[in-house]
Amino acid sequence: MTARASAGCSVAKWLWLAWLPVSFVGCAKAKPPGPAPIPSAAALPACEQERSPFARDACYAREAKNNAQPGLCLYLQTPDKQTACVAATGDGLAACQQASTIAPVPDCFRDVAFRTHDAKACDFIKSSYERGVCFANLASMAQSPALCRSVPRPQQQDECWSNVALSRNDPKLCDSVKNAYRRDNCRLQAAKRDGGQADGCARIENLALRDDCWVQLADKENAAADVCEHVTARKNGCYLALARRQGLAFCERVGAGPESVARRLCYEEAFSTNRLRESADFCAPVTDLVQKQRCTLARADATRDVALCEGIALPEIADDCFAAVASKTPEACLRINDPGRLRQCASMHWTGSHDPRICAPLLPKARQECNERMAKRR
């Protein structure tokens, strides 16, 4: 603006304050031209004859689209229907701009941006939130992180960088996330996804979250055997995760020794969850004699093989083992030493047995029913 124009603006300001009707050209920045107005269109007798408002609206929307006449959309009952109708009469920004003269149409501009891969369409959205959604979704769809810089709101921009980092399995993109918590969470999510990169864990700044990242990687099928070496404070949990997936040898690294509670809990968890427990060498890495027998119990439970129970020396574990396989071999209940466990096992499984001896441990009423049924089976 020239010095003369600036002086004129100052004069206009004081004249306005004195309530004088003054207009001064050049005081304000001219607004860019808006979208072309929607041309008027005559009402259609065929649509006006429709009895229901729904049928009338459908008629005008159909004719407007088929004849590319957005003016017919103005006969619809609500602004939402009018904007959708106007947007449908064209296939680009012009139709969306015309529809925006009735009401905001972020979805229309967003659809154009997605269809044409043209981010300029997002700029026409007035709402900063909706405009951010448009840029962020387009960035994820096109895997173009540069578009995240156009997202106006900080949290939305952080989410944009995170989503693109995950879609590209590239934790380095998380470095652009400004919020520290969201930045670390982005690295965590990128690292633990299938096909992700383990260096995402190493980039995490928060110590607890970094350990959590390594532990989650250890719980994957293809985890590296040395993944727990990176863990600072949660090594026991990390080795447990490896034991669940890859074998019991990793429980030997948990706790201070064979009697430690942490190692015992590691074995108990791994015995019940490891998918390899049906294999013959599943228990081979276990050095503690008691845990080795519990491991044999886990194998018997998985395979329902009563012969495995016969090799268990400790009576309590042996009883647990025979009870575990009784669903397949009811007569295994008869091998249980504890009278209470024997009665409980027999009560649960006698109906599947053909051995009358299983009736003896039962309570009188059940024993009578058992004996009667066994007699019929002979």
mmCIF file of C-alpha atoms in Angstrom:
data_model
loop_
_atom_site.group_PDB
_atom_site.id
_atom_site.type_symbol
_atom_site.label_atom_id
_atom_site.label_comp_id
_atom_site.label_asym_id
_atom_site.label_seq_id
_atom_site.Cartn_x
_atom_site.Cartn_y
_atom_site.Cartn_z
ATOM 1 C CA MET A 1 0.000 0.000 0.000
ATOM 2 C CA THR A 2 1.398 3.485 -0.916
ATOM 3 C CA ALA A 3 2.080 6.212 1.638
ATOM 4 C CA ARG A 4 -0.784 8.203 0.200
ATOM 5 C CA ALA A 5 -3.202 5.304 0.509
ATOM 6 C CA SER A 6 -2.006 4.678 4.086
ATOM 7 C CA ALA A 7 -2.696 8.282 4.995
ATOM 8 C CA GLY A 8 -6.112 7.974 3.400
ATOM 9 C CA CYS A 9 -6.888 4.934 5.532
ATOM 10 C CA SER A 10 -5.990 6.892 8.656
ATOM 11 C CA VAL A 11 -8.311 9.712 7.637
ATOM 12 C CA ALA A 12 -11.077 7.219 6.896
ATOM 13 C CA LYS A 13 -10.653 5.687 10.336
ATOM 14 C CA TRP A 14 -11.187 9.027 12.116
ATOM 15 C CA LEU A 15 -14.098 9.953 9.883
ATOM 16 C CA TRP A 16 -15.743 6.621 10.656
ATOM 17 C CA LEU A 17 -15.309 7.226 14.365
ATOM 18 C CA ALA A 18 -17.116 10.528 13.880
ATOM 19 C CA TRP A 19 -19.994 8.547 12.312
ATOM 20 C CA LEU A 20 -19.470 10.052 8.925
ATOM 21 C CA PRO A 21 -20.454 7.894 5.909
ATOM 22 C CA VAL A 22 -17.000 7.617 4.396
ATOM 23 C CA SER A 23 -15.809 4.905 2.003
ATOM 24 C CA PHE A 24 -12.124 4.706 1.163
ATOM 25 C CA VAL A 25 -10.788 2.462 -1.556
ATOM 26 C CA GLY A 26 -7.615 0.537 -0.682
ATOM 27 C CA CYS A 27 -8.000 0.385 3.124
ATOM 28 C CA ALA A 28 -8.565 -3.391 3.213
ATOM 29 C CA LYS A 29 -7.102 -6.290 1.308
ATOM 30 C CA ALA A 30 -9.438 -7.369 -1.465
ATOM 31 C CA LYS A 31 -10.975 -10.808 -0.949
ATOM 32 C CA PRO A 32 -10.389 -13.425 -3.609
ATOM 33 C CA PRO A 33 -13.390 -14.073 -5.833
ATOM 34 C CA GLY A 34 -15.689 -16.765 -4.469
ATOM 35 C CA PRO A 35 -17.273 -19.657 -6.345
ATOM 36 C CA ALA A 36 -19.693 -18.947 -9.153
ATOM 37 C CA PRO A 37 -23.311 -18.678 -7.930
ATOM 38 C CA ILE A 38 -25.631 -21.580 -8.557
ATOM 39 C CA PRO A 39 -27.700 -20.741 -11.655
ATOM 40 C CA SER A 40 -31.429 -20.734 -11.090
ATOM 41 C CA ALA A 41 -33.621 -23.350 -12.747
ATOM 42 C CA ALA A 42 -37.341 -23.600 -13.304
ATOM 43 C CA ALA A 43 -39.350 -26.049 -11.250
ATOM 44 C CA LEU A 44 -40.140 -29.335 -12.933
ATOM 45 C CA PRO A 45 -43.832 -30.238 -13.110
ATOM 46 C CA ALA A 46 -43.059 -33.942 -13.016
ATOM 47 C CA CYS A 47 -41.208 -33.569 -9.685
ATOM 48 C CA GLU A 48 -43.763 -31.162 -8.218
ATOM 49 C CA GLN A 49 -46.499 -33.758 -8.831
ATOM 50 C CA GLU A 50 -44.805 -36.277 -6.523
ATOM 51 C CA ARG A 51 -46.940 -36.795 -3.440
ATOM 52 C CA SER A 52 -44.275 -37.461 -0.821
ATOM 53 C CA PRO A 53 -41.415 -35.041 0.017
ATOM 54 C CA PHE A 54 -38.982 -37.950 -0.260
ATOM 55 C CA ALA A 55 -40.080 -38.820 -3.817
ATOM 56 C CA ARG A 56 -40.037 -35.114 -4.759
ATOM 57 C CA ASP A 57 -36.472 -34.711 -3.498
ATOM 58 C CA ALA A 58 -35.377 -37.884 -5.265
ATOM 59 C CA CYS A 59 -36.878 -36.626 -8.512
ATOM 60 C CA TYR A 60 -35.079 -33.267 -8.382
ATOM 61 C CA ALA A 61 -31.769 -34.879 -7.360
ATOM 62 C CA ARG A 62 -32.016 -37.351 -10.253
ATOM 63 C CA GLU A 63 -32.855 -34.687 -12.834
ATOM 64 C CA ALA A 64 -30.149 -32.343 -11.537
ATOM 65 C CA LYS A 65 -27.490 -35.037 -11.883
ATOM 66 C CA ASN A 66 -28.673 -36.366 -15.247
ATOM 67 C CA ASN A 67 -28.876 -32.893 -16.797
ATOM 68 C CA ALA A 68 -25.944 -31.274 -14.913
ATOM 69 C CA GLN A 69 -28.264 -28.548 -13.560
ATOM 70 C CA PRO A 70 -27.276 -27.683 -9.991
ATOM 71 C CA GLY A 71 -30.072 -25.102 -9.812
ATOM 72 C CA LEU A 72 -32.604 -27.918 -9.554
ATOM 73 C CA CYS A 73 -30.980 -28.964 -6.278
ATOM 74 C CA LEU A 74 -32.287 -25.825 -4.594
ATOM 75 C CA TYR A 75 -35.786 -27.352 -4.687
ATOM 76 C CA LEU A 76 -34.738 -30.051 -2.213
ATOM 77 C CA GLN A 77 -36.033 -29.720 1.349
ATOM 78 C CA THR A 78 -32.856 -29.456 3.468
ATOM 79 C CA PRO A 79 -29.397 -27.863 3.066
ATOM 80 C CA ASP A 80 -27.706 -31.247 3.543
ATOM 81 C CA LYS A 81 -29.650 -32.719 0.635
ATOM 82 C CA GLN A 82 -29.050 -29.620 -1.480
ATOM 83 C CA THR A 83 -25.274 -29.686 -1.001
ATOM 84 C CA ALA A 84 -25.075 -33.423 -1.749
ATOM 85 C CA CYS A 85 -27.167 -32.884 -4.855
ATOM 86 C CA VAL A 86 -25.049 -29.956 -6.143
ATOM 87 C CA ALA A 87 -21.820 -31.886 -5.515
ATOM 88 C CA ALA A 88 -23.203 -34.807 -7.520
ATOM 89 C CA THR A 89 -23.900 -32.657 -10.585
ATOM 90 C CA GLY A 90 -20.196 -32.295 -11.341
ATOM 91 C CA ASP A 91 -16.990 -34.226 -10.909
ATOM 92 C CA GLY A 92 -14.511 -31.727 -9.518
ATOM 93 C CA LEU A 93 -13.748 -28.694 -7.445
ATOM 94 C CA ALA A 94 -16.242 -26.447 -9.222
ATOM 95 C CA ALA A 95 -19.214 -28.551 -8.089
ATOM 96 C CA CYS A 96 -17.886 -28.655 -4.513
ATOM 97 C CA GLN A 97 -17.371 -24.885 -4.505
ATOM 98 C CA GLN A 98 -20.923 -24.302 -5.686
ATOM 99 C CA ALA A 99 -22.240 -26.663 -3.005
ATOM 100 C CA SER A 100 -20.230 -24.794 -0.366
ATOM 101 C CA THR A 101 -22.291 -21.660 -1.023
ATOM 102 C CA ILE A 102 -25.194 -23.473 0.674
ATOM 103 C CA ALA A 103 -23.348 -25.138 3.560
ATOM 104 C CA PRO A 104 -19.844 -26.480 4.338
ATOM 105 C CA VAL A 105 -19.055 -29.607 2.305
ATOM 106 C CA PRO A 106 -15.708 -30.966 3.594
ATOM 107 C CA ASP A 107 -16.584 -34.467 2.405
ATOM 108 C CA CYS A 108 -16.998 -33.231 -1.160
ATOM 109 C CA PHE A 109 -13.553 -31.585 -1.248
ATOM 110 C CA ARG A 110 -12.038 -34.589 0.513
ATOM 111 C CA ASP A 111 -13.513 -36.973 -2.077
ATOM 112 C CA VAL A 112 -12.061 -34.869 -4.890
ATOM 113 C CA ALA A 113 -8.658 -34.864 -3.186
ATOM 114 C CA PHE A 114 -8.694 -38.656 -2.789
ATOM 115 C CA ARG A 115 -9.957 -39.300 -6.287
ATOM 116 C CA THR A 116 -7.476 -36.998 -8.007
ATOM 117 C CA HIS A 117 -4.612 -37.241 -5.474
ATOM 118 C CA ASP A 118 -4.604 -33.424 -5.570
ATOM 119 C CA ALA A 119 -3.965 -31.888 -2.149
ATOM 120 C CA LYS A 120 -5.116 -28.470 -3.403
ATOM 121 C CA ALA A 121 -8.702 -29.628 -2.929
ATOM 122 C CA CYS A 122 -8.097 -29.828 0.843
ATOM 123 C CA ASP A 123 -7.252 -26.096 0.926
ATOM 124 C CA PHE A 124 -10.864 -25.210 0.083
ATOM 125 C CA ILE A 125 -12.136 -26.742 3.353
ATOM 126 C CA LYS A 126 -12.849 -23.913 5.815
ATOM 127 C CA SER A 127 -12.772 -25.881 9.065
ATOM 128 C CA SER A 128 -9.179 -26.283 10.251
ATOM 129 C CA TYR A 129 -10.029 -29.670 11.776
ATOM 130 C CA GLU A 130 -11.699 -31.010 8.610
ATOM 131 C CA ARG A 131 -8.897 -29.572 6.484
ATOM 132 C CA GLY A 132 -6.392 -31.414 8.676
ATOM 133 C CA VAL A 133 -8.345 -34.655 8.275
ATOM 134 C CA CYS A 134 -8.227 -34.201 4.511
ATOM 135 C CA PHE A 135 -4.453 -33.663 4.388
ATOM 136 C CA ALA A 136 -3.762 -36.454 6.910
ATOM 137 C CA ASN A 137 -5.899 -39.040 5.140
ATOM 138 C CA LEU A 138 -4.415 -38.131 1.786
ATOM 139 C CA ALA A 139 -0.896 -38.418 3.259
ATOM 140 C CA SER A 140 -1.656 -41.940 4.532
ATOM 141 C CA MET A 141 -3.321 -43.006 1.305
ATOM 142 C CA ALA A 142 -0.491 -41.699 -0.884
ATOM 143 C CA GLN A 143 2.188 -42.535 1.739
ATOM 144 C CA SER A 144 3.436 -39.003 1.288
ATOM 145 C CA PRO A 145 4.765 -37.667 4.629
ATOM 146 C CA ALA A 146 5.382 -34.178 3.193
ATOM 147 C CA LEU A 147 1.606 -33.583 3.202
ATOM 148 C CA CYS A 148 1.607 -33.792 7.005
ATOM 149 C CA ARG A 149 3.258 -30.362 7.100
ATOM 150 C CA SER A 150 0.032 -28.886 5.731
ATOM 151 C CA VAL A 151 -2.050 -30.200 8.650
ATOM 152 C CA PRO A 152 -2.838 -27.077 10.724
ATOM 153 C CA ARG A 153 -3.445 -28.505 14.213
ATOM 154 C CA PRO A 154 -0.415 -29.830 16.181
ATOM 155 C CA GLN A 155 -2.073 -33.002 17.498
ATOM 156 C CA GLN A 156 -3.520 -33.843 14.095
ATOM 157 C CA GLN A 157 -0.126 -33.259 12.507
ATOM 158 C CA ASP A 158 1.507 -35.620 15.011
ATOM 159 C CA GLU A 159 -1.125 -38.259 14.209
ATOM 160 C CA CYS A 160 -0.497 -37.732 10.511
ATOM 161 C CA TRP A 161 3.245 -38.394 10.881
ATOM 162 C CA SER A 162 2.486 -41.465 13.013
ATOM 163 C CA ASN A 163 0.027 -42.952 10.517
ATOM 164 C CA VAL A 164 2.395 -42.484 7.581
ATOM 165 C CA ALA A 165 5.262 -43.965 9.605
ATOM 166 C CA LEU A 166 3.158 -47.060 10.335
ATOM 167 C CA SER A 167 1.933 -47.445 6.761
ATOM 168 C CA ARG A 168 5.528 -47.263 5.498
ATOM 169 C CA ASN A 169 7.012 -49.270 8.416
ATOM 170 C CA ASP A 170 9.494 -46.447 8.879
ATOM 171 C CA PRO A 171 10.041 -45.446 12.546
ATOM 172 C CA LYS A 172 12.410 -42.661 11.443
ATOM 173 C CA LEU A 173 9.370 -40.667 10.320
ATOM 174 C CA CYS A 174 8.259 -40.624 13.962
ATOM 175 C CA ASP A 175 11.077 -38.148 14.618
ATOM 176 C CA SER A 176 8.852 -35.446 13.093
ATOM 177 C CA VAL A 177 6.187 -35.960 15.790
ATOM 178 C CA LYS A 178 6.500 -32.980 18.145
ATOM 179 C CA ASN A 179 4.835 -34.322 21.301
ATOM 180 C CA ALA A 180 7.300 -36.555 23.200
ATOM 181 C CA TYR A 181 4.716 -39.132 24.317
ATOM 182 C CA ARG A 182 3.150 -39.436 20.875
ATOM 183 C CA ARG A 183 6.615 -39.578 19.294
ATOM 184 C CA ASP A 184 7.655 -42.533 21.456
ATOM 185 C CA ASN A 185 4.302 -44.254 20.974
ATOM 186 C CA CYS A 186 4.723 -43.886 17.216
ATOM 187 C CA ARG A 187 8.117 -45.615 17.422
ATOM 188 C CA LEU A 188 6.635 -48.353 19.615
ATOM 189 C CA GLN A 189 3.787 -49.066 17.189
ATOM 190 C CA ALA A 190 6.118 -49.001 14.172
ATOM 191 C CA ALA A 191 8.584 -51.375 15.819
ATOM 192 C CA LYS A 192 6.102 -54.033 16.916
ATOM 193 C CA ARG A 193 4.121 -54.257 13.665
ATOM 194 C CA ASP A 194 4.742 -57.235 11.388
ATOM 195 C CA GLY A 195 7.488 -56.178 9.040
ATOM 196 C CA GLY A 196 8.460 -53.320 11.357
ATOM 197 C CA GLN A 197 12.026 -52.451 12.231
ATOM 198 C CA ALA A 198 13.534 -53.202 15.631
ATOM 199 C CA ASP A 199 15.543 -49.973 15.562
ATOM 200 C CA GLY A 200 12.247 -48.260 16.335
ATOM 201 C CA CYS A 201 12.625 -49.541 19.919
ATOM 202 C CA ALA A 202 16.151 -48.151 20.156
ATOM 203 C CA ARG A 203 14.887 -44.688 19.176
ATOM 204 C CA ILE A 204 12.344 -44.521 22.027
ATOM 205 C CA GLU A 205 13.373 -41.898 24.565
ATOM 206 C CA ASN A 206 11.287 -43.026 27.565
ATOM 207 C CA LEU A 207 13.126 -45.857 29.341
ATOM 208 C CA ALA A 208 10.030 -47.770 30.515
ATOM 209 C CA LEU A 209 8.372 -47.545 27.117
ATOM 210 C CA ARG A 210 11.610 -48.614 25.413
ATOM 211 C CA ASP A 211 11.748 -51.751 27.588
ATOM 212 C CA ASP A 212 8.089 -52.411 26.817
ATOM 213 C CA CYS A 213 8.892 -52.175 23.116
ATOM 214 C CA TRP A 214 11.678 -54.787 23.321
ATOM 215 C CA VAL A 215 9.438 -57.103 25.386
ATOM 216 C CA GLN A 216 6.680 -56.852 22.781
ATOM 217 C CA LEU A 217 9.173 -57.697 20.046
ATOM 218 C CA ALA A 218 10.299 -60.731 22.077
ATOM 219 C CA ASP A 219 6.707 -61.990 22.037
ATOM 220 C CA LYS A 220 6.745 -62.321 18.232
ATOM 221 C CA GLU A 221 7.354 -65.572 16.372
ATOM 222 C CA ASN A 222 10.409 -64.264 14.522
ATOM 223 C CA ALA A 223 12.031 -62.456 17.488
ATOM 224 C CA ALA A 224 15.829 -62.426 17.591
ATOM 225 C CA ALA A 225 17.301 -64.541 20.383
ATOM 226 C CA ASP A 226 19.320 -61.583 21.690
ATOM 227 C CA VAL A 227 16.413 -59.123 21.803
ATOM 228 C CA CYS A 228 16.314 -59.162 25.629
ATOM 229 C CA GLU A 229 19.907 -57.942 25.842
ATOM 230 C CA HIS A 230 18.583 -54.474 25.024
ATOM 231 C CA VAL A 231 16.181 -54.459 27.985
ATOM 232 C CA THR A 232 17.211 -52.468 31.057
ATOM 233 C CA ALA A 233 14.647 -53.184 33.793
ATOM 234 C CA ARG A 234 12.282 -55.881 32.496
ATOM 235 C CA LYS A 235 14.603 -58.698 31.510
ATOM 236 C CA ASN A 236 12.547 -61.383 33.296
ATOM 237 C CA GLY A 237 9.407 -60.386 31.385
ATOM 238 C CA CYS A 238 11.362 -60.337 28.156
ATOM 239 C CA TYR A 239 12.804 -63.831 28.640
ATOM 240 C CA LEU A 240 9.329 -65.089 29.552
ATOM 241 C CA ALA A 241 8.045 -63.746 26.222
ATOM 242 C CA LEU A 242 10.836 -65.590 24.393
ATOM 243 C CA ALA A 243 10.116 -68.776 26.382
ATOM 244 C CA ARG A 244 6.465 -68.675 25.335
ATOM 245 C CA ARG A 245 7.394 -68.436 21.662
ATOM 246 C CA GLN A 246 10.724 -70.188 21.213
ATOM 247 C CA GLY A 247 11.361 -72.647 24.035
ATOM 248 C CA LEU A 248 11.911 -73.206 27.726
ATOM 249 C CA ALA A 249 15.666 -72.578 27.649
ATOM 250 C CA PHE A 250 15.006 -68.853 28.100
ATOM 251 C CA CYS A 251 13.400 -69.470 31.518
ATOM 252 C CA GLU A 252 16.835 -70.597 32.682
ATOM 253 C CA ARG A 253 17.885 -66.929 32.402
ATOM 254 C CA VAL A 254 15.067 -65.721 34.674
ATOM 255 C CA GLY A 255 15.627 -65.112 38.384
ATOM 256 C CA ALA A 256 18.618 -65.763 40.614
ATOM 257 C CA GLY A 257 18.432 -69.556 40.498
ATOM 258 C CA PRO A 258 16.227 -72.686 40.268
ATOM 259 C CA GLU A 259 14.380 -71.816 43.504
ATOM 260 C CA SER A 260 13.524 -68.249 42.530
ATOM 261 C CA VAL A 261 9.848 -67.348 42.284
ATOM 262 C CA ALA A 262 10.433 -65.536 38.985
ATOM 263 C CA ARG A 263 11.872 -68.639 37.310
ATOM 264 C CA ARG A 264 9.083 -70.859 38.636
ATOM 265 C CA LEU A 265 6.455 -68.439 37.309
ATOM 266 C CA CYS A 266 8.258 -68.324 33.968
ATOM 267 C CA TYR A 267 8.068 -72.109 33.671
ATOM 268 C CA GLU A 268 4.408 -72.224 34.710
ATOM 269 C CA GLU A 269 3.457 -69.609 32.132
ATOM 270 C CA ALA A 270 5.573 -71.165 29.368
ATOM 271 C CA PHE A 271 4.282 -74.681 30.121
ATOM 272 C CA SER A 272 0.701 -73.606 29.536
ATOM 273 C CA THR A 273 1.164 -71.311 26.525
ATOM 274 C CA ASN A 274 4.059 -72.593 24.437
ATOM 275 C CA ARG A 275 2.806 -74.034 21.160
ATOM 276 C CA LEU A 276 5.747 -76.480 21.014
ATOM 277 C CA ARG A 277 4.772 -78.453 24.111
ATOM 278 C CA GLU A 278 3.585 -81.471 22.128
ATOM 279 C CA SER A 279 7.087 -82.097 20.780
ATOM 280 C CA ALA A 280 9.177 -84.869 22.357
ATOM 281 C CA ASP A 281 12.135 -82.598 23.193
ATOM 282 C CA PHE A 282 10.015 -79.802 24.681
ATOM 283 C CA CYS A 283 11.243 -80.445 28.246
ATOM 284 C CA ALA A 284 14.883 -81.081 27.352
ATOM 285 C CA PRO A 285 16.175 -77.572 28.302
ATOM 286 C CA VAL A 286 14.700 -77.795 31.828
ATOM 287 C CA THR A 287 17.413 -78.614 34.392
ATOM 288 C CA ASP A 288 15.437 -78.489 37.652
ATOM 289 C CA LEU A 289 13.951 -81.936 38.448
ATOM 290 C CA VAL A 290 10.647 -80.634 39.854
ATOM 291 C CA GLN A 291 10.084 -78.270 36.937
ATOM 292 C CA LYS A 292 10.987 -81.050 34.519
ATOM 293 C CA GLN A 293 8.147 -83.171 35.941
ATOM 294 C CA ARG A 294 5.773 -80.211 35.713
ATOM 295 C CA CYS A 295 6.881 -79.863 32.111
ATOM 296 C CA THR A 296 6.014 -83.519 31.513
ATOM 297 C CA LEU A 297 2.578 -82.795 33.004
ATOM 298 C CA ALA A 298 2.162 -79.951 30.482
ATOM 299 C CA ARG A 299 3.093 -82.277 27.622
ATOM 300 C CA ALA A 300 0.614 -84.902 28.844
ATOM 301 C CA ASP A 301 -2.095 -82.246 29.109
ATOM 302 C CA ALA A 302 -1.423 -81.181 25.521
ATOM 303 C CA THR A 303 -1.189 -84.690 24.051
ATOM 304 C CA ARG A 304 -3.573 -86.548 26.422
ATOM 305 C CA ASP A 305 -0.918 -89.282 26.584
ATOM 306 C CA VAL A 306 -1.354 -91.231 29.837
ATOM 307 C CA ALA A 307 2.023 -92.919 29.371
ATOM 308 C CA LEU A 308 3.767 -89.602 30.068
ATOM 309 C CA CYS A 309 2.187 -89.478 33.528
ATOM 310 C CA GLU A 310 3.695 -92.845 34.445
ATOM 311 C CA GLY A 311 7.192 -91.321 34.351
ATOM 312 C CA ILE A 312 6.382 -88.662 36.967
ATOM 313 C CA ALA A 313 7.765 -89.526 40.415
ATOM 314 C CA LEU A 314 6.249 -86.790 42.581
ATOM 315 C CA PRO A 315 2.756 -87.982 43.705
ATOM 316 C CA GLU A 316 1.097 -84.553 43.634
ATOM 317 C CA ILE A 317 2.268 -83.795 40.092
ATOM 318 C CA ALA A 318 1.424 -87.344 39.000
ATOM 319 C CA ASP A 319 -2.128 -86.926 40.354
ATOM 320 C CA ASP A 320 -2.486 -83.675 38.394
ATOM 321 C CA CYS A 321 -1.245 -85.457 35.301
ATOM 322 C CA PHE A 322 -3.648 -88.422 35.524
ATOM 323 C CA ALA A 323 -6.538 -86.000 36.150
ATOM 324 C CA ALA A 324 -5.522 -83.980 33.068
ATOM 325 C CA VAL A 325 -5.598 -86.983 30.690
ATOM 326 C CA ALA A 326 -8.784 -88.539 32.151
ATOM 327 C CA SER A 327 -11.002 -86.758 29.626
ATOM 328 C CA LYS A 328 -9.523 -89.053 26.981
ATOM 329 C CA THR A 329 -8.714 -92.047 29.217
ATOM 330 C CA PRO A 330 -11.206 -92.117 32.148
ATOM 331 C CA GLU A 331 -9.437 -95.117 33.712
ATOM 332 C CA ALA A 332 -6.485 -92.777 34.410
ATOM 333 C CA CYS A 333 -8.479 -91.597 37.457
ATOM 334 C CA LEU A 334 -7.744 -94.967 39.107
ATOM 335 C CA ARG A 335 -4.041 -94.073 39.145
ATOM 336 C CA ILE A 336 -4.598 -91.031 41.389
ATOM 337 C CA ASN A 337 -3.259 -91.438 44.946
ATOM 338 C CA ASP A 338 -5.147 -88.693 46.790
ATOM 339 C CA PRO A 339 -8.661 -89.986 47.738
ATOM 340 C CA GLY A 340 -10.336 -86.617 47.272
ATOM 341 C CA ARG A 341 -8.776 -86.072 43.849
ATOM 342 C CA LEU A 342 -9.655 -89.646 42.912
ATOM 343 C CA ARG A 343 -13.331 -89.158 43.805
ATOM 344 C CA GLN A 344 -13.466 -85.816 41.965
ATOM 345 C CA CYS A 345 -11.883 -87.315 38.834
ATOM 346 C CA ALA A 346 -14.146 -90.388 38.898
ATOM 347 C CA SER A 347 -17.255 -88.190 39.345
ATOM 348 C CA MET A 348 -16.350 -86.204 36.255
ATOM 349 C CA HIS A 349 -15.383 -89.063 33.934
ATOM 350 C CA TRP A 350 -17.057 -92.349 34.982
ATOM 351 C CA THR A 351 -19.747 -92.051 32.298
ATOM 352 C CA GLY A 352 -17.076 -92.500 29.622
ATOM 353 C CA SER A 353 -15.486 -95.575 31.231
ATOM 354 C CA HIS A 354 -16.149 -99.303 30.801
ATOM 355 C CA ASP A 355 -14.166 -100.268 33.892
ATOM 356 C CA PRO A 356 -16.487 -100.970 36.878
ATOM 357 C CA ARG A 357 -13.655 -100.154 39.299
ATOM 358 C CA ILE A 358 -14.223 -96.455 38.636
ATOM 359 C CA CYS A 359 -17.533 -96.713 40.534
ATOM 360 C CA ALA A 360 -15.883 -97.552 43.876
ATOM 361 C CA PRO A 361 -14.614 -94.027 44.797
ATOM 362 C CA LEU A 362 -18.012 -92.412 44.124
ATOM 363 C CA LEU A 363 -20.493 -91.310 46.771
ATOM 364 C CA PRO A 364 -23.277 -93.875 47.466
ATOM 365 C CA LYS A 365 -25.975 -92.516 45.158
ATOM 366 C CA ALA A 366 -23.594 -91.960 42.268
ATOM 367 C CA ARG A 367 -21.905 -95.318 42.945
ATOM 368 C CA GLN A 368 -25.242 -97.130 42.629
ATOM 369 C CA GLU A 369 -26.044 -95.398 39.347
ATOM 370 C CA CYS A 370 -22.536 -96.172 38.069
ATOM 371 C CA ASN A 371 -22.783 -99.874 38.992
ATOM 372 C CA GLU A 372 -26.210 -100.192 37.357
ATOM 373 C CA ARG A 373 -24.952 -98.647 34.137
ATOM 374 C CA MET A 374 -21.836 -100.805 34.122
ATOM 375 C CA ALA A 375 -23.968 -103.922 34.563
ATOM 376 C CA LYS A 376 -25.983 -103.018 31.480
ATOM 377 C CA ARG A 377 -22.788 -102.607 29.470
ATOM 378 C CA ARG A 378 -21.571 -106.150 30.167
#
